[in-house]
Amino acid sequence: MILRKGRRETTTIEVMDFRKADFDKLRELVGKVPWEARLKGKTTEESWKYFKGTLLRAQKQTIPLCRKDRKYGKRPAWLNKEILHDLKIKKESYKKWKLGQLTKDEYRQATRECRGKIRKAKAQNEIKLATGIKGNKKTFYKYIKSKRKTKDRVGPLLSEEGEAVTGNLEMAEMLNDFFVSVFTEKSGGVPNVVNTSRERVSLEDRIHKEQVKNHLGKLDVSKSPGPDEMHPRILKELIEEVSEPLAMIFEKSWQTGEIPEDWKRANIVPIYKKGNKNNPGNYRPVSLTSVPGKIMEQVIKEIICKHLEGNKVIGNSQHGFVKNKSCQTNLIAFFDKITSLVDKGEAVDVIYLDFSKAFDTVSHDILIDKLGKYNLDRATIRWVHNWLDNRSQRVVVNGSKSCWKGITSGVPQGSVLGP
């Protein structure tokens, strides 16, 4: 039996204090680097390491760190200065009532006034969140999540011996062992399709600076960085300074098929699904990967989608992961077919299939073979093959990180090329 109540670890972490960041100085330091000369003659891995090292050193000089305690959250949005003042008065009224300096009715009056103002402030905050949902969905759903009675925290977990595991590091190791256990073994060797598929069509498909700038401009600065510590806020602030070197690295990676090791690593965030929270199998592994690596994935995705759409490879019946299609279009097509058959008096049978751990167990060789059958160019297929090959992951629970473990199958959940 696992007791619900127990002492949990509290974690203090260091984060970048963007409020005190000197972005002008950061732009100056990164902008004066002669990237073409510095990256010339280097491999993709060497070019990436030089870029990453330069950016992180400049970042260290211009953005201070601050300590953040995970145990305590931010002050609620409704808790303004006026209510803080009223809470102080209420507290003082209680002390005076206990000392006999106020009557009970006077204390109750102060309590009622304070409670009324709090209700009003909370209601105004909720109206503000609801009316502003289009512009800021994240804040709205974060508030809804905070109001749920059940929290999505990890654990405590139950070991195979039936013992409760509550330590952050121990839970991270336990979850990583489980996530890795569902992978299928790799067959080994390079699929023949990598060597036999068609060459790149023309140099018109080169990766340009403007293309990279476009993707950098769409970054969500509230997202977390991957294991390489490349924060989307910094990349977006330095859009003019980093788009050129990133375009050079991306083009070099596509031409050679070489993938920087950082792009093949993932911090796994365990997300509770349903069922008993003590069971590691009831958590979904979501990958936090390199932000620049995901931009390169966007470029590869555009190449693949352009080819598939241009050659009409994907059938009209597929709605998942297809541009301008969704669950809604799938349901419309489904009900249109069903109602049509019912109107004709015909019988209808519906069979639903759900493959367990589908995205984690899919064979890399099968994926690459399918890309070859769709006649994608050799450079793109080789890049995807190398991107899938020799990946590794670690699980992070409240700042505690497990050891790295290899990934032998599946595609990372949370990546651009994955689900």
CSV table of C-alpha atoms in Angstrom, one decimal:
chain,number,residue,atom,x,y,z
A,1,MET,CA,0.0,0.0,0.0
A,2,ILE,CA,1.2,3.5,-0.9
A,3,LEU,CA,0.2,6.4,1.4
A,4,ARG,CA,-0.9,9.5,-0.4
A,5,LYS,CA,0.7,11.8,2.0
A,6,GLY,CA,4.5,11.8,2.1
A,7,ARG,CA,7.4,14.1,2.2
A,8,ARG,CA,8.2,15.2,-1.3
A,9,GLU,CA,11.5,16.6,-2.5
A,10,THR,CA,11.5,20.3,-3.2
A,11,THR,CA,13.9,21.5,-6.0
A,12,THR,CA,15.6,24.9,-6.4
A,13,ILE,CA,16.8,25.5,-10.0
A,14,GLU,CA,18.6,28.2,-11.7
A,15,VAL,CA,16.9,29.9,-14.7
A,16,MET,CA,17.8,32.8,-16.9
A,17,ASP,CA,16.4,36.1,-15.8
A,18,PHE,CA,15.3,37.7,-19.1
A,19,ARG,CA,14.1,40.8,-17.3
A,20,LYS,CA,17.7,41.8,-16.6
A,21,ALA,CA,19.1,40.5,-19.9
A,22,ASP,CA,21.2,42.8,-22.1
A,23,PHE,CA,20.0,41.7,-25.5
A,24,ASP,CA,21.7,44.6,-27.3
A,25,LYS,CA,25.1,43.4,-26.0
A,26,LEU,CA,24.2,39.8,-26.9
A,27,ARG,CA,23.4,40.8,-30.4
A,28,GLU,CA,26.6,42.7,-30.7
A,29,LEU,CA,28.7,39.7,-29.5
A,30,VAL,CA,27.0,37.2,-31.8
A,31,GLY,CA,26.7,39.6,-34.8
A,32,LYS,CA,30.4,40.4,-35.0
A,33,VAL,CA,31.3,36.7,-35.6
A,34,PRO,CA,32.5,36.1,-39.3
A,35,TRP,CA,30.4,32.9,-39.6
A,36,GLU,CA,31.3,32.0,-43.1
A,37,ALA,CA,35.0,32.1,-42.4
A,38,ARG,CA,34.6,30.3,-39.0
A,39,LEU,CA,32.4,27.5,-40.4
A,40,LYS,CA,34.3,26.9,-43.6
A,41,GLY,CA,36.0,23.5,-43.8
A,42,LYS,CA,34.3,22.2,-40.7
A,43,THR,CA,32.0,19.2,-40.5
A,44,THR,CA,28.4,19.6,-39.5
A,45,GLU,CA,29.1,18.5,-35.9
A,46,GLU,CA,32.1,20.8,-35.7
A,47,SER,CA,30.1,23.7,-37.1
A,48,TRP,CA,27.3,23.1,-34.7
A,49,LYS,CA,29.6,22.9,-31.7
A,50,TYR,CA,31.2,26.2,-32.7
A,51,PHE,CA,27.9,27.9,-33.1
A,52,LYS,CA,26.5,26.5,-29.9
A,53,GLY,CA,29.6,27.4,-27.9
A,54,THR,CA,29.7,30.9,-29.2
A,55,LEU,CA,26.1,31.5,-28.4
A,56,LEU,CA,26.2,30.0,-24.9
A,57,ARG,CA,29.4,32.0,-24.0
A,58,ALA,CA,27.7,35.3,-25.2
A,59,GLN,CA,24.6,34.3,-23.3
A,60,LYS,CA,26.5,33.8,-20.1
A,61,GLN,CA,28.0,37.3,-20.4
A,62,THR,CA,24.7,39.1,-21.0
A,63,ILE,CA,21.9,37.1,-19.2
A,64,PRO,CA,22.1,36.7,-15.4
A,65,LEU,CA,20.7,33.7,-13.6
A,66,CYS,CA,18.1,33.7,-10.8
A,67,ARG,CA,17.1,30.9,-8.4
A,68,LYS,CA,13.6,29.5,-8.7
A,69,ASP,CA,11.9,27.3,-6.1
A,70,ARG,CA,9.6,24.7,-7.6
A,71,LYS,CA,7.6,24.4,-4.4
A,72,TYR,CA,6.3,28.0,-4.6
A,73,GLY,CA,4.3,29.3,-7.5
A,74,LYS,CA,3.8,32.9,-8.7
A,75,ARG,CA,1.4,35.2,-7.0
A,76,PRO,CA,-2.2,34.7,-8.4
A,77,ALA,CA,-3.2,37.3,-11.0
A,78,TRP,CA,-6.2,38.4,-9.0
A,79,LEU,CA,-4.1,39.1,-5.9
A,80,ASN,CA,-3.4,42.8,-6.3
A,81,LYS,CA,-2.1,45.4,-3.9
A,82,GLU,CA,-5.6,46.4,-2.7
A,83,ILE,CA,-6.5,42.8,-1.7
A,84,LEU,CA,-3.1,42.3,-0.1
A,85,HIS,CA,-3.9,45.4,2.0
A,86,ASP,CA,-7.3,44.1,2.9
A,87,LEU,CA,-5.8,40.7,3.9
A,88,LYS,CA,-3.4,42.6,6.2
A,89,ILE,CA,-6.3,44.4,7.8
A,90,LYS,CA,-8.2,41.2,8.2
A,91,LYS,CA,-5.2,39.6,9.9
A,92,GLU,CA,-4.8,42.6,12.2
A,93,SER,CA,-8.6,42.6,13.0
A,94,TYR,CA,-8.3,39.0,14.1
A,95,LYS,CA,-5.4,39.8,16.5
A,96,LYS,CA,-7.4,42.8,17.9
A,97,TRP,CA,-10.5,40.6,18.4
A,98,LYS,CA,-8.4,38.0,20.3
A,99,LEU,CA,-7.0,40.8,22.5
A,100,GLY,CA,-10.5,42.1,23.1
A,101,GLN,CA,-9.9,45.4,21.2
A,102,LEU,CA,-12.6,44.6,18.6
A,103,THR,CA,-16.0,42.9,18.9
A,104,LYS,CA,-16.7,39.6,17.1
A,105,ASP,CA,-19.1,41.4,14.8
A,106,GLU,CA,-16.4,44.0,13.8
A,107,TYR,CA,-14.0,41.1,13.0
A,108,ARG,CA,-16.7,39.3,10.9
A,109,GLN,CA,-17.4,42.5,9.0
A,110,ALA,CA,-13.7,42.9,8.1
A,111,THR,CA,-13.7,39.2,7.0
A,112,ARG,CA,-16.8,39.6,4.8
A,113,GLU,CA,-15.5,42.7,3.1
A,114,CYS,CA,-12.2,41.0,2.3
A,115,ARG,CA,-13.9,37.8,1.1
A,116,GLY,CA,-16.2,39.9,-1.1
A,117,LYS,CA,-13.3,41.7,-2.8
A,118,ILE,CA,-11.5,38.5,-3.4
A,119,ARG,CA,-14.5,36.9,-5.1
A,120,LYS,CA,-14.9,40.0,-7.2
A,121,ALA,CA,-11.2,40.0,-8.2
A,122,LYS,CA,-11.3,36.3,-9.1
A,123,ALA,CA,-14.4,36.8,-11.2
A,124,GLN,CA,-12.8,39.7,-13.1
A,125,ASN,CA,-9.7,37.7,-13.7
A,126,GLU,CA,-11.7,34.8,-15.1
A,127,ILE,CA,-13.6,37.1,-17.4
A,128,LYS,CA,-10.4,38.6,-18.6
A,129,LEU,CA,-8.9,35.1,-19.3
A,130,ALA,CA,-12.1,34.0,-21.1
A,131,THR,CA,-12.3,37.1,-23.3
A,132,GLY,CA,-8.6,36.9,-24.1
A,133,ILE,CA,-8.4,33.2,-24.9
A,134,LYS,CA,-7.8,33.8,-28.7
A,135,GLY,CA,-4.7,35.7,-28.0
A,136,ASN,CA,-3.4,33.7,-25.1
A,137,LYS,CA,-4.7,30.2,-24.9
A,138,LYS,CA,-1.8,29.0,-22.8
A,139,THR,CA,-2.6,31.3,-19.8
A,140,PHE,CA,-6.3,30.3,-20.0
A,141,TYR,CA,-5.7,26.5,-19.9
A,142,LYS,CA,-3.0,26.9,-17.3
A,143,TYR,CA,-5.6,28.5,-15.1
A,144,ILE,CA,-8.1,25.8,-15.8
A,145,LYS,CA,-5.5,23.2,-14.9
A,146,SER,CA,-4.7,24.9,-11.6
A,147,LYS,CA,-8.4,24.5,-10.6
A,148,ARG,CA,-8.5,20.8,-11.1
A,149,LYS,CA,-8.6,18.8,-7.9
A,150,THR,CA,-6.2,16.2,-9.2
A,151,LYS,CA,-2.6,17.4,-10.0
A,152,ASP,CA,-0.6,15.9,-12.8
A,153,ARG,CA,2.5,15.4,-10.7
A,154,VAL,CA,4.6,12.3,-11.1
A,155,GLY,CA,4.3,9.4,-8.6
A,156,PRO,CA,4.9,8.1,-6.1
A,157,LEU,CA,5.7,5.1,-8.2
A,158,LEU,CA,5.6,1.4,-7.2
A,159,SER,CA,8.7,-0.7,-7.9
A,160,GLU,CA,8.6,-4.4,-9.0
A,161,GLU,CA,9.3,-5.3,-5.4
A,162,GLY,CA,6.1,-3.4,-4.3
A,163,GLU,CA,8.0,-0.6,-2.6
A,164,ALA,CA,7.1,3.1,-2.9
A,165,VAL,CA,9.5,5.2,-4.9
A,166,THR,CA,9.3,9.0,-4.1
A,167,GLY,CA,12.7,10.4,-4.8
A,168,ASN,CA,12.9,12.5,-8.0
A,169,LEU,CA,16.0,10.9,-9.3
A,170,GLU,CA,14.8,7.3,-8.5
A,171,MET,CA,11.5,8.0,-10.2
A,172,ALA,CA,13.3,9.5,-13.3
A,173,GLU,CA,15.5,6.3,-13.6
A,174,MET,CA,12.5,4.0,-13.1
A,175,LEU,CA,10.4,5.8,-15.8
A,176,ASN,CA,13.3,5.8,-18.2
A,177,ASP,CA,13.8,2.1,-17.7
A,178,PHE,CA,10.2,1.5,-18.5
A,179,PHE,CA,10.0,3.8,-21.6
A,180,VAL,CA,13.1,2.1,-23.0
A,181,SER,CA,11.7,-1.4,-22.3
A,182,VAL,CA,8.9,-0.9,-24.9
A,183,PHE,CA,11.3,-0.3,-27.8
A,184,THR,CA,11.8,-3.0,-30.4
A,185,GLU,CA,15.3,-4.1,-31.4
A,186,LYS,CA,16.9,-2.5,-34.4
A,187,SER,CA,17.8,-4.9,-37.3
A,188,GLY,CA,21.1,-3.2,-37.9
A,189,GLY,CA,22.8,-2.0,-41.1
A,190,VAL,CA,21.7,0.8,-43.5
A,191,PRO,CA,18.5,0.2,-45.4
A,192,ASN,CA,19.3,-0.3,-49.1
A,193,VAL,CA,16.8,2.4,-50.1
A,194,VAL,CA,19.3,5.0,-48.7
A,195,ASN,CA,21.7,4.1,-51.4
A,196,THR,CA,19.3,3.4,-54.3
A,197,SER,CA,16.9,6.3,-54.1
A,198,ARG,CA,17.1,9.2,-56.6
A,199,GLU,CA,19.6,12.1,-56.2
A,200,ARG,CA,18.6,15.6,-55.2
A,201,VAL,CA,16.8,17.2,-58.1
A,202,SER,CA,18.4,20.7,-58.2
A,203,LEU,CA,20.3,23.3,-56.2
A,204,GLU,CA,17.0,25.3,-56.1
A,205,ASP,CA,16.1,23.3,-53.0
A,206,ARG,CA,19.0,24.8,-51.0
A,207,ILE,CA,18.2,25.9,-47.5
A,208,HIS,CA,18.3,29.7,-47.4
A,209,LYS,CA,18.7,32.3,-44.7
A,210,GLU,CA,15.2,33.8,-45.3
A,211,GLN,CA,13.7,30.3,-44.9
A,212,VAL,CA,15.4,29.9,-41.5
A,213,LYS,CA,14.4,33.4,-40.4
A,214,ASN,CA,10.8,32.6,-41.2
A,215,HIS,CA,10.9,29.6,-38.8
A,216,LEU,CA,12.8,31.5,-36.1
A,217,GLY,CA,10.1,34.2,-36.2
A,218,LYS,CA,7.4,31.6,-35.4
A,219,LEU,CA,9.1,30.2,-32.3
A,220,ASP,CA,7.1,30.1,-29.1
A,221,VAL,CA,9.3,31.8,-26.5
A,222,SER,CA,7.4,30.2,-23.6
A,223,LYS,CA,8.6,26.7,-24.6
A,224,SER,CA,11.5,25.0,-22.8
A,225,PRO,CA,14.8,24.3,-24.5
A,226,GLY,CA,16.2,20.8,-25.2
A,227,PRO,CA,19.3,19.2,-23.7
A,228,ASP,CA,21.5,21.7,-25.7
A,229,GLU,CA,20.1,24.6,-23.7
A,230,MET,CA,19.3,26.6,-26.8
A,231,HIS,CA,16.4,28.7,-25.5
A,232,PRO,CA,13.7,29.8,-28.1
A,233,ARG,CA,13.5,33.3,-26.5
A,234,ILE,CA,17.2,33.9,-27.3
A,235,LEU,CA,17.1,32.5,-30.8
A,236,LYS,CA,14.1,34.7,-31.6
A,237,GLU,CA,15.7,37.8,-30.1
A,238,LEU,CA,18.8,37.1,-32.3
A,239,ILE,CA,16.9,36.3,-35.4
A,240,GLU,CA,19.1,38.5,-37.6
A,241,GLU,CA,22.3,37.3,-36.1
A,242,VAL,CA,21.7,33.5,-36.0
A,243,SER,CA,19.7,32.8,-39.2
A,244,GLU,CA,22.8,32.9,-41.5
A,245,PRO,CA,25.0,30.5,-39.5
A,246,LEU,CA,22.0,28.1,-38.9
A,247,ALA,CA,21.2,28.1,-42.6
A,248,MET,CA,24.8,27.1,-43.3
A,249,ILE,CA,24.7,24.3,-40.7
A,250,PHE,CA,21.3,23.1,-42.0
A,251,GLU,CA,22.5,23.0,-45.6
A,252,LYS,CA,25.7,21.2,-44.6
A,253,SER,CA,23.6,18.7,-42.6
A,254,TRP,CA,21.3,18.0,-45.5
A,255,GLN,CA,24.1,17.6,-48.0
A,256,THR,CA,26.2,15.2,-45.9
A,257,GLY,CA,23.5,13.5,-43.9
A,258,GLU,CA,25.4,14.2,-40.7
A,259,ILE,CA,23.3,15.0,-37.7
A,260,PRO,CA,24.8,16.8,-34.7
A,261,GLU,CA,24.5,14.6,-31.6
A,262,ASP,CA,22.6,17.3,-29.7
A,263,TRP,CA,19.8,17.0,-32.2
A,264,LYS,CA,19.4,13.3,-31.5
A,265,ARG,CA,19.1,13.7,-27.7
A,266,ALA,CA,15.9,14.3,-25.8
A,267,ASN,CA,14.8,15.3,-22.3
A,268,ILE,CA,11.7,13.2,-21.6
A,269,VAL,CA,8.9,14.8,-19.6
A,270,PRO,CA,6.5,12.1,-18.2
A,271,ILE,CA,2.9,13.2,-18.8
A,272,TYR,CA,0.3,11.4,-16.7
A,273,LYS,CA,-2.4,9.8,-18.9
A,274,LYS,CA,-5.0,7.9,-16.8
A,275,GLY,CA,-5.2,5.1,-14.3
A,276,ASN,CA,-3.0,4.4,-11.2
A,277,LYS,CA,-0.3,7.1,-10.9
A,278,ASN,CA,1.9,4.4,-9.2
A,279,ASN,CA,2.2,2.6,-12.5
A,280,PRO,CA,5.0,3.8,-14.9
A,281,GLY,CA,2.9,2.5,-17.8
A,282,ASN,CA,0.4,5.2,-17.2
A,283,TYR,CA,2.7,8.0,-18.2
A,284,ARG,CA,3.3,9.2,-21.8
A,285,PRO,CA,6.9,10.2,-22.7
A,286,VAL,CA,7.0,13.6,-24.4
A,287,SER,CA,10.4,14.7,-25.8
A,288,LEU,CA,12.0,18.1,-25.4
A,289,THR,CA,14.5,18.2,-28.2
A,290,SER,CA,16.9,20.8,-29.6
A,291,VAL,CA,15.1,24.0,-30.8
A,292,PRO,CA,17.5,24.5,-33.8
A,293,GLY,CA,17.2,20.8,-34.5
A,294,LYS,CA,13.4,21.1,-34.6
A,295,ILE,CA,13.8,24.0,-37.1
A,296,MET,CA,15.8,21.7,-39.3
A,297,GLU,CA,13.0,19.1,-38.9
A,298,GLN,CA,10.6,21.8,-40.2
A,299,VAL,CA,12.7,22.2,-43.3
A,300,ILE,CA,12.8,18.4,-43.9
A,301,LYS,CA,9.0,18.2,-43.2
A,302,GLU,CA,8.4,20.9,-45.9
A,303,ILE,CA,10.5,18.9,-48.4
A,304,ILE,CA,8.6,15.7,-47.7
A,305,CYS,CA,5.2,17.3,-47.7
A,306,LYS,CA,5.9,19.1,-50.9
A,307,HIS,CA,6.9,15.9,-52.6
A,308,LEU,CA,3.9,13.9,-51.2
A,309,GLU,CA,1.4,16.6,-52.1
A,310,GLY,CA,2.9,17.2,-55.6
A,311,ASN,CA,2.8,13.5,-56.4
A,312,LYS,CA,-0.6,12.9,-54.7
A,313,VAL,CA,0.8,10.1,-52.6
A,314,ILE,CA,-1.5,10.5,-49.7
A,315,GLY,CA,-5.1,9.4,-50.2
A,316,ASN,CA,-8.1,11.5,-49.5
A,317,SER,CA,-9.2,9.2,-46.7
A,318,GLN,CA,-6.2,10.2,-44.5
A,319,HIS,CA,-7.0,13.1,-42.2
A,320,GLY,CA,-4.3,12.8,-39.5
A,321,PHE,CA,-1.1,14.8,-40.0
A,322,VAL,CA,-2.3,16.3,-43.2
A,323,LYS,CA,-2.4,20.0,-44.0
A,324,ASN,CA,-5.9,21.6,-43.9
A,325,LYS,CA,-7.4,18.3,-42.4
A,326,SER,CA,-8.2,17.5,-38.8
A,327,CYS,CA,-10.4,15.4,-36.5
A,328,GLN,CA,-13.3,17.6,-37.6
A,329,THR,CA,-12.9,16.8,-41.3
A,330,ASN,CA,-12.5,13.1,-40.4
A,331,LEU,CA,-15.8,13.1,-38.5
A,332,ILE,CA,-17.6,15.0,-41.2
A,333,ALA,CA,-16.5,12.5,-43.9
A,334,PHE,CA,-17.3,9.6,-41.5
A,335,PHE,CA,-20.8,10.7,-40.7
A,336,ASP,CA,-21.5,11.6,-44.3
A,337,LYS,CA,-20.7,8.0,-45.3
A,338,ILE,CA,-22.6,6.5,-42.3
A,339,THR,CA,-25.8,8.6,-42.8
A,340,SER,CA,-25.7,7.8,-46.6
A,341,LEU,CA,-25.7,4.1,-45.9
A,342,VAL,CA,-28.4,4.3,-43.2
A,343,ASP,CA,-30.6,6.3,-45.5
A,344,LYS,CA,-30.3,3.4,-48.0
A,345,GLY,CA,-31.3,0.9,-45.3
A,346,GLU,CA,-27.9,-0.8,-45.4
A,347,ALA,CA,-26.1,-2.3,-42.3
A,348,VAL,CA,-23.1,-0.5,-40.9
A,349,ASP,CA,-20.3,-2.0,-38.9
A,350,VAL,CA,-17.6,0.3,-37.4
A,351,ILE,CA,-14.3,-1.2,-36.2
A,352,TYR,CA,-11.9,0.9,-34.2
A,353,LEU,CA,-8.2,-0.1,-33.9
A,354,ASP,CA,-5.7,1.3,-31.4
A,355,PHE,CA,-2.1,0.0,-31.5
A,356,SER,CA,-0.5,0.0,-28.1
A,357,LYS,CA,2.8,2.1,-28.0
A,358,ALA,CA,2.5,2.6,-31.7
A,359,PHE,CA,4.8,5.6,-32.0
A,360,ASP,CA,7.4,4.0,-29.7
A,361,THR,CA,7.6,0.6,-31.3
A,362,VAL,CA,7.5,1.4,-35.1
A,363,SER,CA,10.6,0.1,-36.9
A,364,HIS,CA,13.0,2.7,-38.3
A,365,ASP,CA,13.8,0.4,-41.2
A,366,ILE,CA,10.1,0.2,-42.2
A,367,LEU,CA,9.8,4.0,-42.0
A,368,ILE,CA,12.8,4.5,-44.3
A,369,ASP,CA,11.6,1.8,-46.7
A,370,LYS,CA,8.3,3.6,-47.1
A,371,LEU,CA,10.0,6.9,-47.8
A,372,GLY,CA,12.0,5.2,-50.6
A,373,LYS,CA,8.8,3.7,-52.0
A,374,TYR,CA,7.4,7.2,-52.2
A,375,ASN,CA,10.4,8.1,-54.3
A,376,LEU,CA,11.8,10.8,-52.1
A,377,ASP,CA,15.3,12.0,-52.9
A,378,ARG,CA,18.4,10.3,-51.5
A,379,ALA,CA,19.6,13.3,-49.4
A,380,THR,CA,16.3,13.6,-47.5
A,381,ILE,CA,16.0,9.8,-46.9
A,382,ARG,CA,19.6,9.6,-45.7
A,383,TRP,CA,19.0,12.6,-43.4
A,384,VAL,CA,15.8,11.0,-41.8
A,385,HIS,CA,17.6,7.7,-41.4
A,386,ASN,CA,20.5,9.3,-39.6
A,387,TRP,CA,18.1,11.4,-37.5
A,388,LEU,CA,16.4,8.3,-36.3
A,389,ASP,CA,19.6,6.3,-35.8
A,390,ASN,CA,21.5,6.2,-32.5
A,391,ARG,CA,19.1,8.5,-30.6
A,392,SER,CA,19.2,8.7,-26.8
A,393,GLN,CA,17.0,10.0,-24.1
A,394,ARG,CA,16.9,10.8,-20.4
A,395,VAL,CA,13.8,11.4,-18.1
A,396,VAL,CA,13.6,14.6,-16.1
A,397,VAL,CA,11.5,14.7,-12.9
A,398,ASN,CA,11.4,18.0,-11.0
A,399,GLY,CA,14.9,18.9,-12.3
A,400,SER,CA,16.4,15.5,-11.5
A,401,LYS,CA,17.8,13.8,-14.6
A,402,SER,CA,18.2,10.1,-15.2
A,403,CYS,CA,21.1,8.6,-17.1
A,404,TRP,CA,21.1,8.5,-20.9
A,405,LYS,CA,19.7,5.4,-22.6
A,406,GLY,CA,19.6,4.5,-26.3
A,407,ILE,CA,16.5,4.5,-28.5
A,408,THR,CA,16.1,1.6,-30.9
A,409,SER,CA,12.7,2.2,-32.4
A,410,GLY,CA,9.9,4.8,-32.7
A,411,VAL,CA,9.8,8.5,-33.4
A,412,PRO,CA,10.0,11.1,-30.6
A,413,GLN,CA,6.6,12.3,-29.3
A,414,GLY,CA,6.9,16.1,-29.3
A,415,SER,CA,9.3,16.4,-32.3
A,416,VAL,CA,8.3,18.0,-35.6
A,417,LEU,CA,8.7,14.9,-37.7
A,418,GLY,CA,7.1,12.8,-35.0
A,419,PRO,CA,3.5,12.8,-33.7
